[in-house]
mmCIF file of C-alpha atoms in Angstrom:
data_model
loop_
_atom_site.group_PDB
_atom_site.id
_atom_site.type_symbol
_atom_site.label_atom_id
_atom_site.label_comp_id
_atom_site.label_asym_id
_atom_site.label_seq_id
_atom_site.Cartn_x
_atom_site.Cartn_y
_atom_site.Cartn_z
ATOM 1 C CA UNK A 1 -27.390 12.109 1.960
ATOM 2 C CA UNK A 2 -28.975 9.328 -0.034
ATOM 3 C CA UNK A 3 -26.124 9.413 -2.510
ATOM 4 C CA UNK A 4 -23.650 9.212 0.346
ATOM 5 C CA UNK A 5 -25.431 6.128 1.706
ATOM 6 C CA UNK A 6 -25.134 4.469 -1.677
ATOM 7 C CA UNK A 7 -21.447 5.328 -1.871
ATOM 8 C CA UNK A 8 -20.788 3.935 1.613
ATOM 9 C CA UNK A 9 -22.664 0.723 0.789
ATOM 10 C CA UNK A 10 -20.741 0.351 -2.472
ATOM 11 C CA UNK A 11 -17.361 0.854 -0.781
ATOM 12 C CA UNK A 12 -18.218 -1.497 2.098
ATOM 13 C CA UNK A 13 -19.338 -4.221 -0.326
ATOM 14 C CA UNK A 14 -16.216 -3.757 -2.443
ATOM 15 C CA UNK A 15 -13.783 -4.007 0.481
ATOM 16 C CA UNK A 16 -15.589 -6.860 2.253
ATOM 17 C CA UNK A 17 -16.050 -8.691 -1.055
ATOM 18 C CA UNK A 18 -19.790 -9.177 -0.639
ATOM 19 C CA UNK A 19 -22.773 -8.241 -2.800
ATOM 20 C CA UNK A 20 -24.207 -4.777 -2.194
ATOM 21 C CA UNK A 21 -27.555 -6.498 -1.574
ATOM 22 C CA UNK A 22 -26.050 -8.179 1.503
ATOM 23 C CA UNK A 23 -25.172 -4.846 3.111
ATOM 24 C CA UNK A 24 -28.117 -3.276 4.923
ATOM 25 C CA UNK A 25 -28.058 -0.052 6.950
ATOM 26 C CA UNK A 26 -27.780 -1.894 10.256
ATOM 27 C CA UNK A 27 -25.800 -4.954 9.160
ATOM 28 C CA UNK A 28 -23.030 -5.488 11.712
ATOM 29 C CA UNK A 29 -19.909 -5.408 9.560
ATOM 30 C CA UNK A 30 -17.747 -7.229 12.093
ATOM 31 C CA UNK A 31 -20.224 -9.817 13.444
ATOM 32 C CA UNK A 32 -22.127 -10.559 10.253
ATOM 33 C CA UNK A 33 -19.703 -9.820 7.441
ATOM 34 C CA UNK A 34 -16.368 -10.719 9.122
ATOM 35 C CA UNK A 35 -14.766 -7.299 8.702
ATOM 36 C CA UNK A 36 -11.371 -6.850 10.371
ATOM 37 C CA UNK A 37 -9.346 -3.772 11.285
ATOM 38 C CA UNK A 38 -7.459 -3.767 7.964
ATOM 39 C CA UNK A 39 -10.752 -3.726 6.062
ATOM 40 C CA UNK A 40 -11.922 -0.807 8.206
ATOM 41 C CA UNK A 41 -8.781 1.062 7.185
ATOM 42 C CA UNK A 42 -9.371 0.256 3.513
ATOM 43 C CA UNK A 43 -12.949 1.556 3.803
ATOM 44 C CA UNK A 44 -11.632 4.746 5.419
ATOM 45 C CA UNK A 45 -8.998 5.224 2.700
ATOM 46 C CA UNK A 46 -11.615 4.885 -0.056
ATOM 47 C CA UNK A 47 -14.074 7.212 1.721
ATOM 48 C CA UNK A 48 -11.336 9.805 2.185
ATOM 49 C CA UNK A 49 -10.441 9.605 -1.491
ATOM 50 C CA UNK A 50 -14.045 9.770 -2.753
ATOM 51 C CA UNK A 51 -15.268 12.454 -0.359
ATOM 52 C CA UNK A 52 -11.972 14.357 -0.056
ATOM 53 C CA UNK A 53 -12.070 14.339 3.736
ATOM 54 C CA UNK A 54 -9.839 13.112 6.554
ATOM 55 C CA UNK A 55 -11.174 10.599 9.049
ATOM 56 C CA UNK A 56 -9.237 10.464 12.356
ATOM 57 C CA UNK A 57 -7.766 7.089 13.355
ATOM 58 C CA UNK A 58 -9.698 7.003 16.672
ATOM 59 C CA UNK A 59 -12.986 6.764 14.801
ATOM 60 C CA UNK A 60 -12.100 3.455 13.110
ATOM 61 C CA UNK A 61 -13.648 1.412 15.906
ATOM 62 C CA UNK A 62 -16.979 3.204 15.594
ATOM 63 C CA UNK A 63 -17.426 2.120 12.002
ATOM 64 C CA UNK A 64 -19.517 -0.965 12.668
ATOM 65 C CA UNK A 65 -22.384 -0.511 10.195
ATOM 66 C CA UNK A 66 -23.393 1.590 7.183
ATOM 67 C CA UNK A 67 -25.522 3.729 9.501
ATOM 68 C CA UNK A 68 -22.711 4.295 11.994
ATOM 69 C CA UNK A 69 -20.366 5.285 9.147
ATOM 70 C CA UNK A 70 -22.976 7.751 7.825
ATOM 71 C CA UNK A 71 -23.462 9.208 11.309
ATOM 72 C CA UNK A 72 -19.698 9.566 11.682
ATOM 73 C CA UNK A 73 -19.473 11.351 8.325
ATOM 74 C CA UNK A 74 -22.293 13.699 9.360
ATOM 75 C CA UNK A 75 -20.570 14.449 12.684
ATOM 76 C CA UNK A 76 -17.306 15.182 10.892
ATOM 77 C CA UNK A 77 -19.096 17.591 8.572
ATOM 78 C CA UNK A 78 -20.714 19.400 11.507
ATOM 79 C CA UNK A 79 -17.402 19.694 13.342
ATOM 80 C CA UNK A 80 -15.689 21.177 10.330
ATOM 81 C CA UNK A 81 -18.562 23.461 9.361
ATOM 82 C CA UNK B 1 17.628 5.736 11.512
ATOM 83 C CA UNK B 2 19.656 6.685 8.503
ATOM 84 C CA UNK B 3 16.856 8.315 6.578
ATOM 85 C CA UNK B 4 15.686 10.251 9.614
ATOM 86 C CA UNK B 5 18.965 11.762 10.650
ATOM 87 C CA UNK B 6 19.766 13.982 7.730
ATOM 88 C CA UNK B 7 16.245 13.824 6.175
ATOM 89 C CA UNK B 8 17.819 12.286 3.094
ATOM 90 C CA UNK B 9 16.200 12.945 -0.247
ATOM 91 C CA UNK B 10 17.665 9.868 -1.945
ATOM 92 C CA UNK B 11 19.175 6.541 -0.874
ATOM 93 C CA UNK B 12 21.999 4.411 -2.239
ATOM 94 C CA UNK B 13 21.919 0.617 -2.409
ATOM 95 C CA UNK B 14 23.929 0.342 0.811
ATOM 96 C CA UNK B 15 21.512 2.656 2.591
ATOM 97 C CA UNK B 16 18.584 0.538 1.352
ATOM 98 C CA UNK B 17 20.305 -2.520 2.877
ATOM 99 C CA UNK B 18 20.135 -0.823 6.265
ATOM 100 C CA UNK B 19 16.352 -0.476 6.019
ATOM 101 C CA UNK B 20 15.219 -3.653 4.256
ATOM 102 C CA UNK B 21 15.661 -7.101 5.817
ATOM 103 C CA UNK B 22 15.468 -8.766 2.367
ATOM 104 C CA UNK B 23 18.677 -10.124 0.847
ATOM 105 C CA UNK B 24 19.802 -11.855 -2.356
ATOM 106 C CA UNK B 25 17.969 -13.078 -4.355
ATOM 107 C CA UNK B 26 14.912 -11.324 -2.909
ATOM 108 C CA UNK B 27 16.219 -7.767 -2.798
ATOM 109 C CA UNK B 28 14.356 -6.127 -5.635
ATOM 110 C CA UNK B 29 15.159 -2.417 -5.525
ATOM 111 C CA UNK B 30 18.470 -0.761 -6.410
ATOM 112 C CA UNK B 31 18.223 2.914 -5.591
ATOM 113 C CA UNK B 32 15.841 5.468 -4.112
ATOM 114 C CA UNK B 33 16.095 8.535 -6.324
ATOM 115 C CA UNK B 34 13.594 10.672 -4.442
ATOM 116 C CA UNK B 35 11.840 10.273 -1.113
ATOM 117 C CA UNK B 36 9.772 12.344 1.311
ATOM 118 C CA UNK B 37 7.044 11.581 3.887
ATOM 119 C CA UNK B 38 4.382 10.884 1.273
ATOM 120 C CA UNK B 39 6.140 9.607 -1.839
ATOM 121 C CA UNK B 40 9.083 7.531 -2.992
ATOM 122 C CA UNK B 41 10.570 7.112 -6.451
ATOM 123 C CA UNK B 42 12.615 3.945 -6.631
ATOM 124 C CA UNK B 43 14.652 2.288 -9.370
ATOM 125 C CA UNK B 44 15.108 -1.409 -10.127
ATOM 126 C CA UNK B 45 17.383 -2.483 -12.960
ATOM 127 C CA UNK B 46 16.307 -5.724 -14.578
ATOM 128 C CA UNK B 47 19.231 -7.862 -15.740
ATOM 129 C CA UNK B 48 19.147 -10.955 -17.923
ATOM 130 C CA UNK B 49 21.594 -12.333 -15.362
ATOM 131 C CA UNK B 50 18.948 -12.293 -12.557
ATOM 132 C CA UNK B 51 18.450 -15.834 -11.168
ATOM 133 C CA UNK B 52 14.659 -16.103 -11.685
ATOM 134 C CA UNK B 53 15.062 -15.756 -15.479
ATOM 135 C CA UNK B 54 16.524 -19.264 -15.451
ATOM 136 C CA UNK B 55 13.002 -20.626 -15.120
ATOM 137 C CA UNK B 56 10.763 -17.665 -16.084
ATOM 138 C CA UNK B 57 10.912 -18.662 -18.850
ATOM 139 C CA UNK B 58 13.627 -20.836 -20.379
ATOM 140 C CA UNK B 59 12.711 -19.746 -23.913
ATOM 141 C CA UNK B 60 11.540 -16.184 -23.245
ATOM 142 C CA UNK B 61 12.734 -13.997 -20.385
ATOM 143 C CA UNK B 62 9.829 -12.205 -18.699
ATOM 144 C CA UNK B 63 10.196 -10.455 -15.328
ATOM 145 C CA UNK B 64 7.602 -12.158 -13.072
ATOM 146 C CA UNK B 65 4.575 -10.062 -12.052
ATOM 147 C CA UNK B 66 4.858 -11.238 -8.441
ATOM 148 C CA UNK B 67 8.359 -9.780 -8.348
ATOM 149 C CA UNK B 68 7.061 -6.433 -9.657
ATOM 150 C CA UNK B 69 4.615 -6.618 -6.744
ATOM 151 C CA UNK B 70 7.473 -7.459 -4.365
ATOM 152 C CA UNK B 71 9.563 -4.564 -5.705
ATOM 153 C CA UNK B 72 6.600 -2.217 -5.056
ATOM 154 C CA UNK B 73 6.273 -3.688 -1.543
ATOM 155 C CA UNK B 74 9.972 -3.125 -0.808
ATOM 156 C CA UNK B 75 9.787 0.446 -2.097
ATOM 157 C CA UNK B 76 6.766 0.910 0.208
ATOM 158 C CA UNK B 77 8.649 -0.437 3.243
ATOM 159 C CA UNK B 78 11.384 2.148 2.630
ATOM 160 C CA UNK B 79 8.742 4.887 2.323
ATOM 161 C CA UNK B 80 6.967 3.774 5.503
ATOM 162 C CA UNK B 81 10.276 3.654 7.382
ATOM 163 C CA UNK B 82 10.981 7.188 6.195
ATOM 164 C CA UNK B 83 7.600 8.527 7.277
ATOM 165 C CA UNK B 84 7.741 6.826 10.674
ATOM 166 C CA UNK B 85 8.265 9.192 13.594
ATOM 167 C CA UNK B 86 9.259 6.528 16.071
ATOM 168 C CA UNK B 87 12.701 5.243 15.102
ATOM 169 C CA UNK B 88 12.731 2.357 17.582
ATOM 170 C CA UNK B 89 9.531 0.850 16.177
ATOM 171 C CA UNK B 90 11.105 0.490 12.765
ATOM 172 C CA UNK B 91 13.659 -1.945 14.060
ATOM 173 C CA UNK B 92 11.192 -4.372 15.635
ATOM 174 C CA UNK B 93 8.320 -4.110 13.195
ATOM 175 C CA UNK B 94 8.049 -5.234 9.633
ATOM 176 C CA UNK B 95 5.192 -4.244 7.358
ATOM 177 C CA UNK B 96 3.780 -7.382 5.706
ATOM 178 C CA UNK B 97 1.372 -7.443 2.794
ATOM 179 C CA UNK B 98 -2.270 -7.854 3.705
ATOM 180 C CA UNK B 99 -3.867 -7.350 0.310
ATOM 181 C CA UNK B 100 -2.780 -6.337 -3.171
ATOM 182 C CA UNK B 101 -4.829 -5.268 -6.145
ATOM 183 C CA UNK B 102 -2.414 -4.875 -9.030
ATOM 184 C CA UNK B 103 -2.716 -4.722 -12.781
ATOM 185 C CA UNK B 104 0.094 -5.786 -15.092
ATOM 186 C CA UNK B 105 -0.208 -3.752 -18.261
ATOM 187 C CA UNK B 106 2.901 -4.700 -20.198
ATOM 188 C CA UNK B 107 5.757 -7.231 -20.009
ATOM 189 C CA UNK B 108 9.099 -6.378 -18.428
ATOM 190 C CA UNK B 109 12.220 -7.950 -19.956
ATOM 191 C CA UNK B 110 16.008 -7.881 -19.358
ATOM 192 C CA UNK B 111 17.475 -4.410 -19.904
ATOM 193 C CA UNK B 112 14.399 -2.585 -18.652
ATOM 194 C CA UNK B 113 14.739 -0.105 -15.817
ATOM 195 C CA UNK B 114 11.718 -0.041 -13.525
ATOM 196 C CA UNK B 115 10.774 3.333 -12.078
ATOM 197 C CA UNK B 116 8.554 2.532 -9.101
ATOM 198 C CA UNK B 117 6.454 5.419 -7.798
ATOM 199 C CA UNK B 118 4.846 4.818 -4.420
ATOM 200 C CA UNK B 119 2.365 7.234 -2.879
ATOM 201 C CA UNK B 120 1.150 6.897 0.694
ATOM 202 C CA UNK B 121 -2.644 6.896 0.816
ATOM 203 C CA UNK B 122 -3.402 6.198 4.452
ATOM 204 C CA UNK B 123 -1.309 5.317 7.432
ATOM 205 C CA UNK B 124 -2.357 4.520 10.972
ATOM 206 C CA UNK B 125 -0.502 2.972 13.870
ATOM 207 C CA UNK B 126 -0.345 -0.635 12.709
ATOM 208 C CA UNK B 127 -1.202 -0.518 9.051
ATOM 209 C CA UNK B 128 -0.891 1.439 5.852
ATOM 210 C CA UNK B 129 -2.242 1.619 2.321
ATOM 211 C CA UNK B 130 -0.168 2.800 -0.641
ATOM 212 C CA UNK B 131 -0.723 3.286 -4.346
ATOM 213 C CA UNK B 132 2.016 2.083 -6.664
ATOM 214 C CA UNK B 133 2.803 2.801 -10.311
ATOM 215 C CA UNK B 134 5.642 1.191 -12.241
ATOM 216 C CA UNK B 135 7.080 2.689 -15.407
ATOM 217 C CA UNK B 136 9.645 1.556 -17.959
ATOM 218 C CA UNK B 137 10.730 4.824 -19.572
ATOM 219 C CA UNK B 138 7.382 6.578 -20.128
ATOM 220 C CA UNK B 139 5.408 3.344 -20.391
ATOM 221 C CA UNK B 140 3.151 2.354 -17.448
ATOM 222 C CA UNK B 141 3.737 -1.386 -17.000
ATOM 223 C CA UNK B 142 1.960 -1.973 -13.703
ATOM 224 C CA UNK B 143 -0.234 -0.162 -11.174
ATOM 225 C CA UNK B 144 -2.292 -0.905 -8.119
ATOM 226 C CA UNK B 145 -2.935 -0.732 -4.403
ATOM 227 C CA UNK B 146 -1.027 -2.497 -1.621
ATOM 228 C CA UNK B 147 -2.134 -2.696 2.007
ATOM 229 C CA UNK B 148 0.273 -3.560 4.788
ATOM 230 C CA UNK B 149 -0.118 -4.602 8.358
ATOM 231 C CA UNK B 150 2.811 -4.389 10.756
ATOM 232 C CA UNK B 151 4.024 -7.492 12.523
ATOM 233 C CA UNK B 152 6.477 -7.524 15.388
ATOM 234 C CA UNK B 153 9.250 -10.091 15.126
ATOM 235 C CA UNK B 154 11.264 -11.006 18.157
ATOM 236 C CA UNK B 155 14.698 -12.568 18.064
#
């Protein structure tokens, strides 16, 4: 879980072109870091590649912070399992 | 849509013209040798007669990196059109580049044949991400990621 949090933070920082130190668990990616819908898609594509999962398109809007992404990943895992 | 109807596995230059809005001198792919919902293999023949070689460069002809990027983008548009279920949308919408992250690993010169391999990574309603690799014979000359967002153009 901790490793996954680090991966999410790394991917978010990479796509949004910010330092990893600027991305906290509850940082609002849209309000505070100017993320747009294309960036959300890029984050999803990288997560899918790294974690070998598929994230449904409807969930894009819920990805507003590192914590919400982690929760979403956990929910996906539960649904599959 | 042409590609849809018979589920074509390859496309001629004339068939590419029906999909792409680009025209001379900005049409940068010649033939689709293999295509399905996820991947496209596209060929571009580089000729010393191409107009951009006049200035790039007068003393040494080098195929511009931005045009390799454009060729990858055009190959991607053909792939996206082929993997689109809604035929009507294709006519009104054009995928435009949002971001590219591309490495140029070797120079391309007149006489080279580019083999552009595009693989769909992620596609949602209004945008898509693809991975592109460009080969000259067995040599990888360029590779990277292109993201597109669809824009509707009216009239």
